């Protein structure tokens, strides 16, 4: 299949992928896609409307009749072929993802592409080992057993911070379980989703995976449509609440992975230099545009000042810049609205807080009109300050001083989010206590932000519900049916 999203043309023309075909929006309408390193238009994408969403769901519904009855072995084989195709075309996929997001080329190729194919391989294997209760006579004269079935047609919406990986986190378990999918990527980063969907058509029957691009109105049409039995979104809390409300009107199943405000608790006995280096990397990676980013530090009373100094040194030595610069850790923020949001959060610092370093747009050669922001450290903030309670989603790390373990735990849990947290200490018992009491779906000890295919990722409270990755992620895309048979008289 000839790929439509090559980099040879000056202006890229992206397509929807519906029923195995590359298509424009039914209306012919398009919108501009901007390069975040320059702010310039580099592509156009279909501005999909109701007719496009209808066509995609009709294709997915028709395909489910056969895809939902394939064997785990058949689905596993298809996913393994997709994984191999990602590896074979890694350079091309990286180039498309980088152009869409402005991320460093080197880090994208080493940190995002290998996990992307690995997730497909994991779910290819997981599809063949789903478990349930054994058949048996739980009622005299009757045998019961459990069927684990695909949910059906699934609508999915993905964000702009990791467009390729978040698409894979959604479609891999859904397809492995036997569902069919209609997915809408973020309007600012549609390219890699369109490309991956196109690649997948070589290995999937038409209609099994469909991608429609568009704005928030397109997303609303997707989640409120009558066809899907389940909708899934990775995005902001606001968007998640809207999706849950729309799904409730039709009693759809909902899978939500929303925002985060990860506490990073550094106790007085932590390895200070190692913690500062790791936390800076986990806080500034991807310009802090990560729901699990290490951007809310709680430091012990004796190490607080030294930790700020160490973290400030890390920020001073952290560079942002253009994708082809091998020495940068992160690229631009995704769009002008996000840049304005980050600037506003820092500019509105209360008088009792202090800007330790950074605090403004970064000057980048070749990216003068891009959305770059300096690595920033803020101190002196109080628990009820906006910068502590609200997700900034930028390269901004805050540091608070706590006095004792109970206060650290109270402040850590004292936000509406519950996605991830980390604890930095040499005290094993303390680490176990904190991991028990922290009200977050993921807790790291003396590390922050690694993910693996075999372990679940998902949050509590306003961070949503449902799990990505792992067998738990696969089970989320299945439904349970009890079958009972009368045995007759003995």
Coordinates of C-alpha atoms in Angstrom, one line a residue:
X1 CA 0.0 0.0 0.0
X2 CA 1.4 3.4 -0.9
X3 CA 1.7 5.6 2.2
X4 CA -0.1 9.0 1.9
X5 CA 1.8 10.6 4.8
X6 CA 5.3 10.8 3.3
X7 CA 7.5 13.8 3.9
X8 CA 8.4 14.6 0.3
X9 CA 5.7 17.3 -0.3
X10 CA 5.9 20.8 1.1
X11 CA 2.3 20.6 2.3
X12 CA 1.1 17.2 3.6
X13 CA -2.4 16.1 2.9
X14 CA -3.8 13.7 5.5
X15 CA -6.7 11.4 5.1
X16 CA -9.3 9.6 7.2
X17 CA -9.1 5.8 7.2
X18 CA -12.6 4.4 6.9
X19 CA -13.5 0.8 5.9
X20 CA -10.0 0.1 4.7
X21 CA -9.8 3.2 2.4
X22 CA -8.1 6.6 2.6
X23 CA -10.8 9.1 2.2
X24 CA -11.5 12.9 2.6
X25 CA -14.2 14.3 4.7
X26 CA -17.6 13.9 3.0
X27 CA -17.9 17.6 2.8
X28 CA -14.4 18.1 1.5
X29 CA -13.6 20.4 4.4
X30 CA -10.1 20.5 5.9
X31 CA -8.3 22.3 8.6
X32 CA -4.7 23.3 9.0
X33 CA -2.2 21.4 11.1
X34 CA 0.7 23.5 12.6
X35 CA 4.3 22.6 13.2
X36 CA 4.8 23.5 16.9
X37 CA 8.5 24.3 16.4
X38 CA 7.6 27.2 14.0
X39 CA 3.9 27.8 14.3
X40 CA 3.6 27.4 10.5
X41 CA 1.1 25.3 8.6
X42 CA 2.7 22.0 7.4
X43 CA -0.4 19.8 6.7
X44 CA -4.1 19.7 6.2
X45 CA -6.5 17.1 7.6
X46 CA -10.1 16.2 7.1
X47 CA -12.6 18.3 9.1
X48 CA -14.9 15.3 9.7
X49 CA -18.5 15.8 10.3
X50 CA -21.6 13.7 11.2
X51 CA -21.6 11.8 7.9
X52 CA -18.0 10.8 8.3
X53 CA -18.6 9.5 11.8
X54 CA -21.7 7.6 10.6
X55 CA -19.7 6.0 7.8
X56 CA -16.9 5.0 10.2
X57 CA -19.2 3.5 12.7
X58 CA -21.2 1.7 10.0
X59 CA -17.9 0.1 8.8
X60 CA -16.9 -0.8 12.3
X61 CA -20.3 -2.4 13.1
X62 CA -20.2 -4.5 9.9
X63 CA -16.7 -5.6 10.5
X64 CA -17.5 -6.7 14.1
X65 CA -19.8 -9.4 12.9
X66 CA -16.7 -11.3 11.6
X67 CA -13.8 -9.8 13.6
X68 CA -15.6 -10.5 16.9
X69 CA -15.7 -14.2 16.0
X70 CA -12.1 -14.6 15.0
X71 CA -10.0 -16.8 17.2
X72 CA -7.4 -15.4 19.6
X73 CA -4.8 -17.0 17.5
X74 CA -5.9 -15.1 14.4
X75 CA -6.1 -11.8 16.2
X76 CA -2.7 -12.4 17.8
X77 CA -1.1 -13.1 14.4
X78 CA -2.5 -9.8 13.0
X79 CA -1.1 -7.8 16.0
X80 CA 2.3 -9.4 15.7
X81 CA 2.4 -8.4 12.0
X82 CA 1.5 -4.8 13.0
X83 CA 4.3 -4.8 15.5
X84 CA 6.8 -6.0 12.9
X85 CA 5.6 -3.3 10.5
X86 CA 6.2 -0.6 13.1
X87 CA 9.7 -1.8 13.6
X88 CA 10.3 -2.0 9.8
X89 CA 9.0 1.5 9.3
X90 CA 10.3 3.1 12.5
X91 CA 12.2 5.8 10.8
X92 CA 9.2 7.0 8.8
X93 CA 6.9 6.8 11.8
X94 CA 9.4 8.7 13.9
X95 CA 9.7 11.4 11.3
X96 CA 5.9 11.9 11.1
X97 CA 5.5 11.9 14.9
X98 CA 8.3 14.4 15.3
X99 CA 6.9 16.7 12.6
X100 CA 3.5 16.6 14.4
X101 CA 4.8 17.2 17.9
X102 CA 8.3 18.8 17.7
X103 CA 9.8 16.2 19.9
X104 CA 13.5 15.4 19.7
X105 CA 14.2 12.8 17.0
X106 CA 16.6 10.7 19.0
X107 CA 14.4 10.4 22.1
X108 CA 11.3 9.7 20.0
X109 CA 13.1 6.9 18.2
X110 CA 14.5 5.3 21.3
X111 CA 11.9 6.0 24.0
X112 CA 8.6 5.8 22.0
X113 CA 9.0 3.5 19.0
X114 CA 10.3 0.4 20.8
X115 CA 7.5 0.4 23.4
X116 CA 5.0 1.0 20.6
X117 CA 5.7 -2.3 18.9
X118 CA 6.2 -4.0 22.2
X119 CA 2.7 -3.1 23.3
X120 CA 1.3 -4.8 20.2
X121 CA 3.4 -7.9 20.9
X122 CA 2.2 -8.0 24.5
X123 CA -1.5 -7.8 23.7
X124 CA -0.9 -10.3 20.9
X125 CA 0.1 -12.8 23.5
X126 CA -2.4 -11.6 26.1
X127 CA -5.3 -12.3 23.7
X128 CA -4.5 -16.0 23.9
X129 CA -4.4 -16.3 27.7
X130 CA -7.5 -14.7 29.0
X131 CA -8.8 -16.5 32.1
X132 CA -12.1 -17.0 33.9
X133 CA -13.7 -19.2 36.5
X134 CA -13.7 -22.9 35.7
X135 CA -16.9 -24.5 34.5
X136 CA -18.6 -26.4 37.3
X137 CA -21.8 -27.4 39.1
X138 CA -22.4 -24.4 41.4
X139 CA -26.1 -25.3 41.6
X140 CA -27.0 -29.0 41.8
X141 CA -28.1 -30.4 38.4
X142 CA -26.7 -27.4 36.5
X143 CA -23.3 -26.6 35.0
X144 CA -22.2 -23.0 34.8
X145 CA -19.3 -21.4 32.8
X146 CA -18.1 -18.0 31.9
X147 CA -17.8 -16.5 28.4
X148 CA -15.5 -13.5 28.1
X149 CA -16.6 -11.7 25.0
X150 CA -15.6 -8.5 23.1
X151 CA -17.7 -5.4 24.0
X152 CA -18.4 -4.6 20.4
X153 CA -17.7 -1.4 18.6
X154 CA -15.6 1.0 20.6
X155 CA -15.1 4.8 20.1
X156 CA -11.8 6.2 21.2
X157 CA -10.3 9.7 21.6
X158 CA -6.6 10.3 22.0
X159 CA -4.5 13.3 23.2
X160 CA -1.8 15.4 21.6
X161 CA 1.1 14.7 24.1
X162 CA 1.9 11.1 22.9
X163 CA -0.3 10.7 19.8
X164 CA 1.3 7.5 18.6
X165 CA 1.7 5.7 21.9
X166 CA -1.7 6.7 23.2
X167 CA -3.4 5.4 20.1
X168 CA -1.6 2.1 20.6
X169 CA -2.5 1.9 24.3
X170 CA -6.1 2.1 23.1
X171 CA -6.3 0.1 19.9
X172 CA -4.0 -2.8 20.9
X173 CA -6.1 -4.2 23.8
X174 CA -9.4 -3.3 22.0
X175 CA -8.4 -5.2 18.8
X176 CA -6.8 -8.1 20.8
X177 CA -10.1 -8.6 22.6
X178 CA -12.1 -8.8 19.3
X179 CA -13.6 -5.3 19.2
X180 CA -13.7 -2.9 16.3
X181 CA -12.7 0.7 16.6
X182 CA -13.4 4.2 15.5
X183 CA -10.7 6.6 16.8
X184 CA -10.3 10.3 16.7
X185 CA -6.9 11.8 17.3
X186 CA -6.3 15.3 18.7
X187 CA -6.9 17.9 16.0
X188 CA -3.3 19.2 16.6
X189 CA -1.6 15.9 16.1
X190 CA -3.5 13.7 13.6
X191 CA -0.6 12.6 11.3
X192 CA 0.9 9.5 13.1
X193 CA -2.6 8.2 13.9
X194 CA -3.6 8.4 10.2
X195 CA -0.3 6.8 9.2
X196 CA -0.6 3.9 11.7
X197 CA -4.2 3.2 10.8
X198 CA -3.1 3.1 7.2
X199 CA -0.3 0.6 8.0
X200 CA -2.7 -1.5 9.9
X201 CA -5.0 -1.9 7.0
X202 CA -2.5 -4.4 5.4
X203 CA -3.1 -6.8 8.3
X204 CA -6.7 -6.1 9.4
X205 CA -10.0 -6.7 7.6
X206 CA -11.7 -3.5 6.3
X207 CA -13.6 -1.6 9.0
X208 CA -11.9 -3.2 12.0
X209 CA -9.8 0.0 12.6
X210 CA -11.1 3.4 11.4
X211 CA -9.6 6.9 12.1
X212 CA -11.5 10.1 11.6
X213 CA -9.8 13.5 12.2
X214 CA -11.4 16.7 13.2
X215 CA -12.0 19.1 16.1
X216 CA -13.9 18.9 19.4
X217 CA -17.2 18.8 17.6
X218 CA -16.0 15.7 15.8
X219 CA -15.1 14.2 19.1
X220 CA -18.5 14.9 20.6
X221 CA -20.2 13.2 17.6
X222 CA -17.9 10.2 18.2
X223 CA -18.7 9.7 21.9
X224 CA -22.4 10.5 21.7
X225 CA -23.1 8.3 18.7
X226 CA -25.6 5.5 19.3
X227 CA -23.4 2.7 17.7
X228 CA -20.5 2.2 20.1
X229 CA -21.0 0.0 23.2
X230 CA -18.0 1.7 24.9
X231 CA -16.1 4.9 24.6
X232 CA -12.6 5.6 25.8
X233 CA -10.6 8.8 26.1
X234 CA -7.2 9.9 27.3
X235 CA -7.4 13.7 27.9
X236 CA -8.2 16.4 30.4
X237 CA -10.5 16.1 33.3
X238 CA -12.9 18.5 31.6
X239 CA -13.0 16.4 28.5
X240 CA -13.4 13.2 30.5
X241 CA -16.4 14.6 32.4
X242 CA -18.0 15.6 29.1
X243 CA -17.5 12.1 27.7
X244 CA -18.8 10.4 30.7
X245 CA -21.9 12.6 30.6
X246 CA -22.5 11.9 27.0
X247 CA -22.0 8.2 27.5
X248 CA -24.4 8.1 30.5
X249 CA -27.3 9.2 28.2
X250 CA -26.9 6.0 26.3
X251 CA -25.5 3.8 29.2
X252 CA -22.3 3.2 27.3
X253 CA -19.3 1.7 29.1
X254 CA -16.6 4.4 29.7
X255 CA -12.8 4.1 30.0
X256 CA -11.1 7.3 31.2
X257 CA -7.4 8.2 31.6
X258 CA -7.4 11.8 32.6
X259 CA -5.1 14.4 34.1
X260 CA -2.7 14.1 37.0
X261 CA -0.7 16.1 39.5
X262 CA 1.8 13.6 40.7
X263 CA 3.4 14.1 44.2
X264 CA 7.1 13.4 44.3
X265 CA 8.0 12.9 48.0
X266 CA 11.7 13.3 48.8
X267 CA 12.5 12.4 52.3
X268 CA 15.5 13.6 54.2
X269 CA 17.3 10.3 53.8
X270 CA 17.0 10.2 50.0
X271 CA 20.0 10.2 47.7
X272 CA 19.7 13.9 46.9
X273 CA 21.7 14.1 43.7
X274 CA 20.3 11.0 42.2
X275 CA 16.8 12.1 43.1
X276 CA 17.3 15.6 41.6
X277 CA 18.6 14.2 38.3
X278 CA 15.9 11.6 37.9
X279 CA 13.1 14.0 39.0
X280 CA 14.3 16.7 36.6
X281 CA 14.3 14.2 33.7
X282 CA 10.8 12.9 34.7
X283 CA 9.5 16.4 35.1
X284 CA 10.9 18.0 31.9
X285 CA 10.6 15.0 29.5
X286 CA 8.2 15.8 26.7
X287 CA 8.1 19.4 28.0
X288 CA 6.2 18.2 31.1
X289 CA 3.3 17.3 28.9
X290 CA 2.6 14.1 30.7
X291 CA -0.1 13.3 33.2
X292 CA 2.4 11.4 35.3
X293 CA 5.2 14.0 35.1
X294 CA 7.3 14.6 38.2
X295 CA 6.3 18.2 38.6
X296 CA 5.0 18.5 42.2
X297 CA 7.8 17.9 44.7
X298 CA 7.4 17.6 48.4
X299 CA 10.8 17.8 50.1
X300 CA 11.7 17.0 53.7
X301 CA 12.7 19.8 56.1
X302 CA 16.4 19.1 56.2
X303 CA 16.9 18.5 52.4
X304 CA 14.5 21.1 51.1
X305 CA 17.0 23.9 50.5
X306 CA 19.7 21.6 49.1
X307 CA 17.2 19.9 46.9
X308 CA 16.0 23.2 45.4
X309 CA 19.7 24.0 44.7
X310 CA 20.3 20.6 43.1
X311 CA 17.1 20.8 41.0
X312 CA 17.9 24.3 39.9
X313 CA 21.3 23.1 38.7
X314 CA 19.5 20.3 36.8
X315 CA 17.1 22.9 35.2
X316 CA 20.1 25.1 34.2
X317 CA 21.7 22.2 32.4
X318 CA 18.5 21.0 30.7
X319 CA 18.0 22.2 27.1
X320 CA 15.0 22.6 24.9
X321 CA 15.3 23.0 21.2
X322 CA 14.6 21.8 17.7
X323 CA 14.0 18.1 16.9
X324 CA 17.4 17.5 15.2
X325 CA 19.4 18.9 18.1
X326 CA 20.9 15.8 19.9
X327 CA 21.5 17.7 23.1
X328 CA 17.9 18.7 24.0
X329 CA 15.7 16.8 26.4
X330 CA 12.4 18.2 25.1
X331 CA 10.9 20.2 22.3
X332 CA 8.1 22.8 22.2
X333 CA 4.8 22.8 23.9
X334 CA 2.1 21.4 21.6
X335 CA 0.2 24.5 20.7
X336 CA -0.2 28.2 21.3
X337 CA -3.1 27.7 23.8
X338 CA -0.9 25.4 25.9
X339 CA 2.0 27.9 25.8
X340 CA -0.4 30.6 27.0
X341 CA -1.7 28.3 29.8
X342 CA 1.8 27.6 31.1
X343 CA 2.8 31.2 30.9
X344 CA -0.3 32.2 32.8
X345 CA 0.2 29.7 35.6
X346 CA 3.8 31.0 36.2
X347 CA 2.9 34.7 35.7
X348 CA 0.1 34.4 38.3
X349 CA 2.5 33.2 41.1
X350 CA 1.4 34.5 44.5
X351 CA 3.6 36.9 46.4
X352 CA 4.7 34.2 48.9
X353 CA 6.1 32.0 46.1
X354 CA 9.5 32.3 44.4
X355 CA 10.6 31.7 40.8
X356 CA 14.0 29.9 41.2
X357 CA 14.8 29.6 37.5
X358 CA 13.2 29.8 34.1
X359 CA 9.7 31.3 33.9
X360 CA 9.4 32.3 30.3
X361 CA 9.4 31.4 26.6
X362 CA 12.8 29.9 25.5
X363 CA 14.8 31.3 22.7
X364 CA 15.6 28.6 20.2
X365 CA 17.5 29.1 17.0
X366 CA 15.3 28.2 14.1
X367 CA 12.2 28.0 16.3
X368 CA 11.7 31.7 17.0
X369 CA 7.9 31.4 16.4
X370 CA 7.6 28.0 18.1
X371 CA 6.0 27.2 21.4
X372 CA 9.2 26.7 23.5
X373 CA 9.3 27.2 27.3
X374 CA 12.2 27.3 29.7
X375 CA 12.8 24.6 32.3
X376 CA 11.3 26.2 35.4
X377 CA 11.4 25.6 39.2
X378 CA 9.0 27.3 41.6
X379 CA 9.3 27.2 45.4
X380 CA 7.4 28.6 48.4
X381 CA 4.0 27.6 47.2
X382 CA 1.2 26.6 49.6
X383 CA -1.1 23.7 49.4
X384 CA -4.1 25.6 48.2
X385 CA -2.3 27.6 45.5
X386 CA -3.5 27.2 41.9
X387 CA -0.1 26.0 40.8
X388 CA -0.3 23.1 43.3
X389 CA -3.9 22.1 42.8
X390 CA -4.1 22.4 39.0
X391 CA -2.3 20.5 36.3
X392 CA 0.2 22.9 34.6
X393 CA 1.2 20.4 31.9
X394 CA 4.4 22.1 31.0
X395 CA 8.1 22.1 32.0
X396 CA 7.4 23.5 35.5
X397 CA 8.4 21.8 38.7
X398 CA 7.1 23.1 42.1
X399 CA 8.8 22.4 45.4
X400 CA 7.1 22.5 48.8
X401 CA 8.7 21.9 52.3
X402 CA 6.9 19.4 54.5
X403 CA 7.7 18.9 58.2
X404 CA 6.8 15.2 58.8
X405 CA 5.6 12.1 57.1
X406 CA 1.9 12.6 57.9
X407 CA 2.0 16.1 56.5
X408 CA 3.7 14.9 53.3
X409 CA 1.0 12.2 52.9
X410 CA -1.8 14.7 53.6
X411 CA -0.5 17.2 51.0
X412 CA 0.3 14.4 48.5
X413 CA -3.3 13.2 48.6
X414 CA -4.7 16.7 48.9
X415 CA -5.5 17.2 45.3
X416 CA -8.4 16.1 43.1
X417 CA -6.2 13.9 40.9
X418 CA -5.1 10.3 41.6
X419 CA -3.0 9.1 38.7
X420 CA 0.6 8.6 39.9
X421 CA 3.1 9.4 42.7
X422 CA 6.6 8.6 43.7
X423 CA 8.5 8.2 47.1
X424 CA 12.2 8.8 47.5
X425 CA 13.7 7.2 50.6
X426 CA 16.1 4.6 51.9
X427 CA 13.7 3.5 54.6
X428 CA 12.0 0.3 53.3
X429 CA 9.2 0.4 55.8
X430 CA 8.4 4.0 55.1
X431 CA 8.3 3.3 51.4
X432 CA 5.8 0.5 52.0
X433 CA 3.6 2.7 54.2
X434 CA 3.5 5.4 51.7
X435 CA 2.8 3.1 48.8
X436 CA -0.1 1.8 50.8
X437 CA -1.5 5.1 51.8
X438 CA -0.9 7.2 48.7
X439 CA -4.3 7.5 46.8
X440 CA -2.9 7.1 43.3
X441 CA -3.1 4.4 40.7
X442 CA 0.6 4.1 40.2
X443 CA 3.3 4.5 42.9
X444 CA 7.0 4.4 42.2
X445 CA 9.7 4.0 44.8
X446 CA 13.1 5.7 44.1
X447 CA 12.1 6.1 40.5
X448 CA 9.5 7.9 38.5
X449 CA 7.7 7.4 35.1
X450 CA 8.9 4.0 33.8
X451 CA 6.1 2.0 32.2
X452 CA 6.0 -1.6 31.1
X453 CA 3.5 -3.5 29.0
X454 CA 2.8 -6.1 31.8
X455 CA 1.8 -3.7 34.5
X456 CA -1.4 -1.6 34.6
X457 CA -1.6 2.2 34.3
X458 CA -4.7 4.2 35.4
X459 CA -5.9 6.5 38.1
X460 CA -8.4 7.2 40.9
X461 CA -10.6 10.2 41.7
X462 CA -10.6 12.9 38.9
X463 CA -7.9 11.1 37.1
X464 CA -10.5 8.6 35.8
X465 CA -11.1 4.9 35.9
X466 CA -10.1 1.9 33.8
X467 CA -6.6 0.6 33.1
X468 CA -4.3 0.9 30.2
X469 CA -1.6 -1.8 29.5
X470 CA -1.4 -5.2 31.2
X471 CA -4.0 -8.0 31.4
X472 CA -6.2 -5.5 33.3
X473 CA -6.3 -3.2 30.2
X474 CA -7.3 -6.2 28.0
X475 CA -10.1 -7.2 30.4
X476 CA -11.5 -3.6 30.3
X477 CA -12.3 -4.2 26.6
X478 CA -14.3 -7.4 27.4
X479 CA -17.7 -8.3 28.8
X480 CA -18.6 -11.2 31.0
X481 CA -21.4 -13.6 30.2
X482 CA -22.6 -16.4 32.5
X483 CA -24.0 -19.5 30.7
X484 CA -25.8 -22.2 32.7
X485 CA -27.0 -25.6 31.4
X486 CA -29.4 -28.0 33.0
X487 CA -27.9 -31.4 33.3
X488 CA -31.0 -33.4 33.7
X489 CA -32.0 -35.8 36.4
X490 CA -29.3 -38.2 37.7

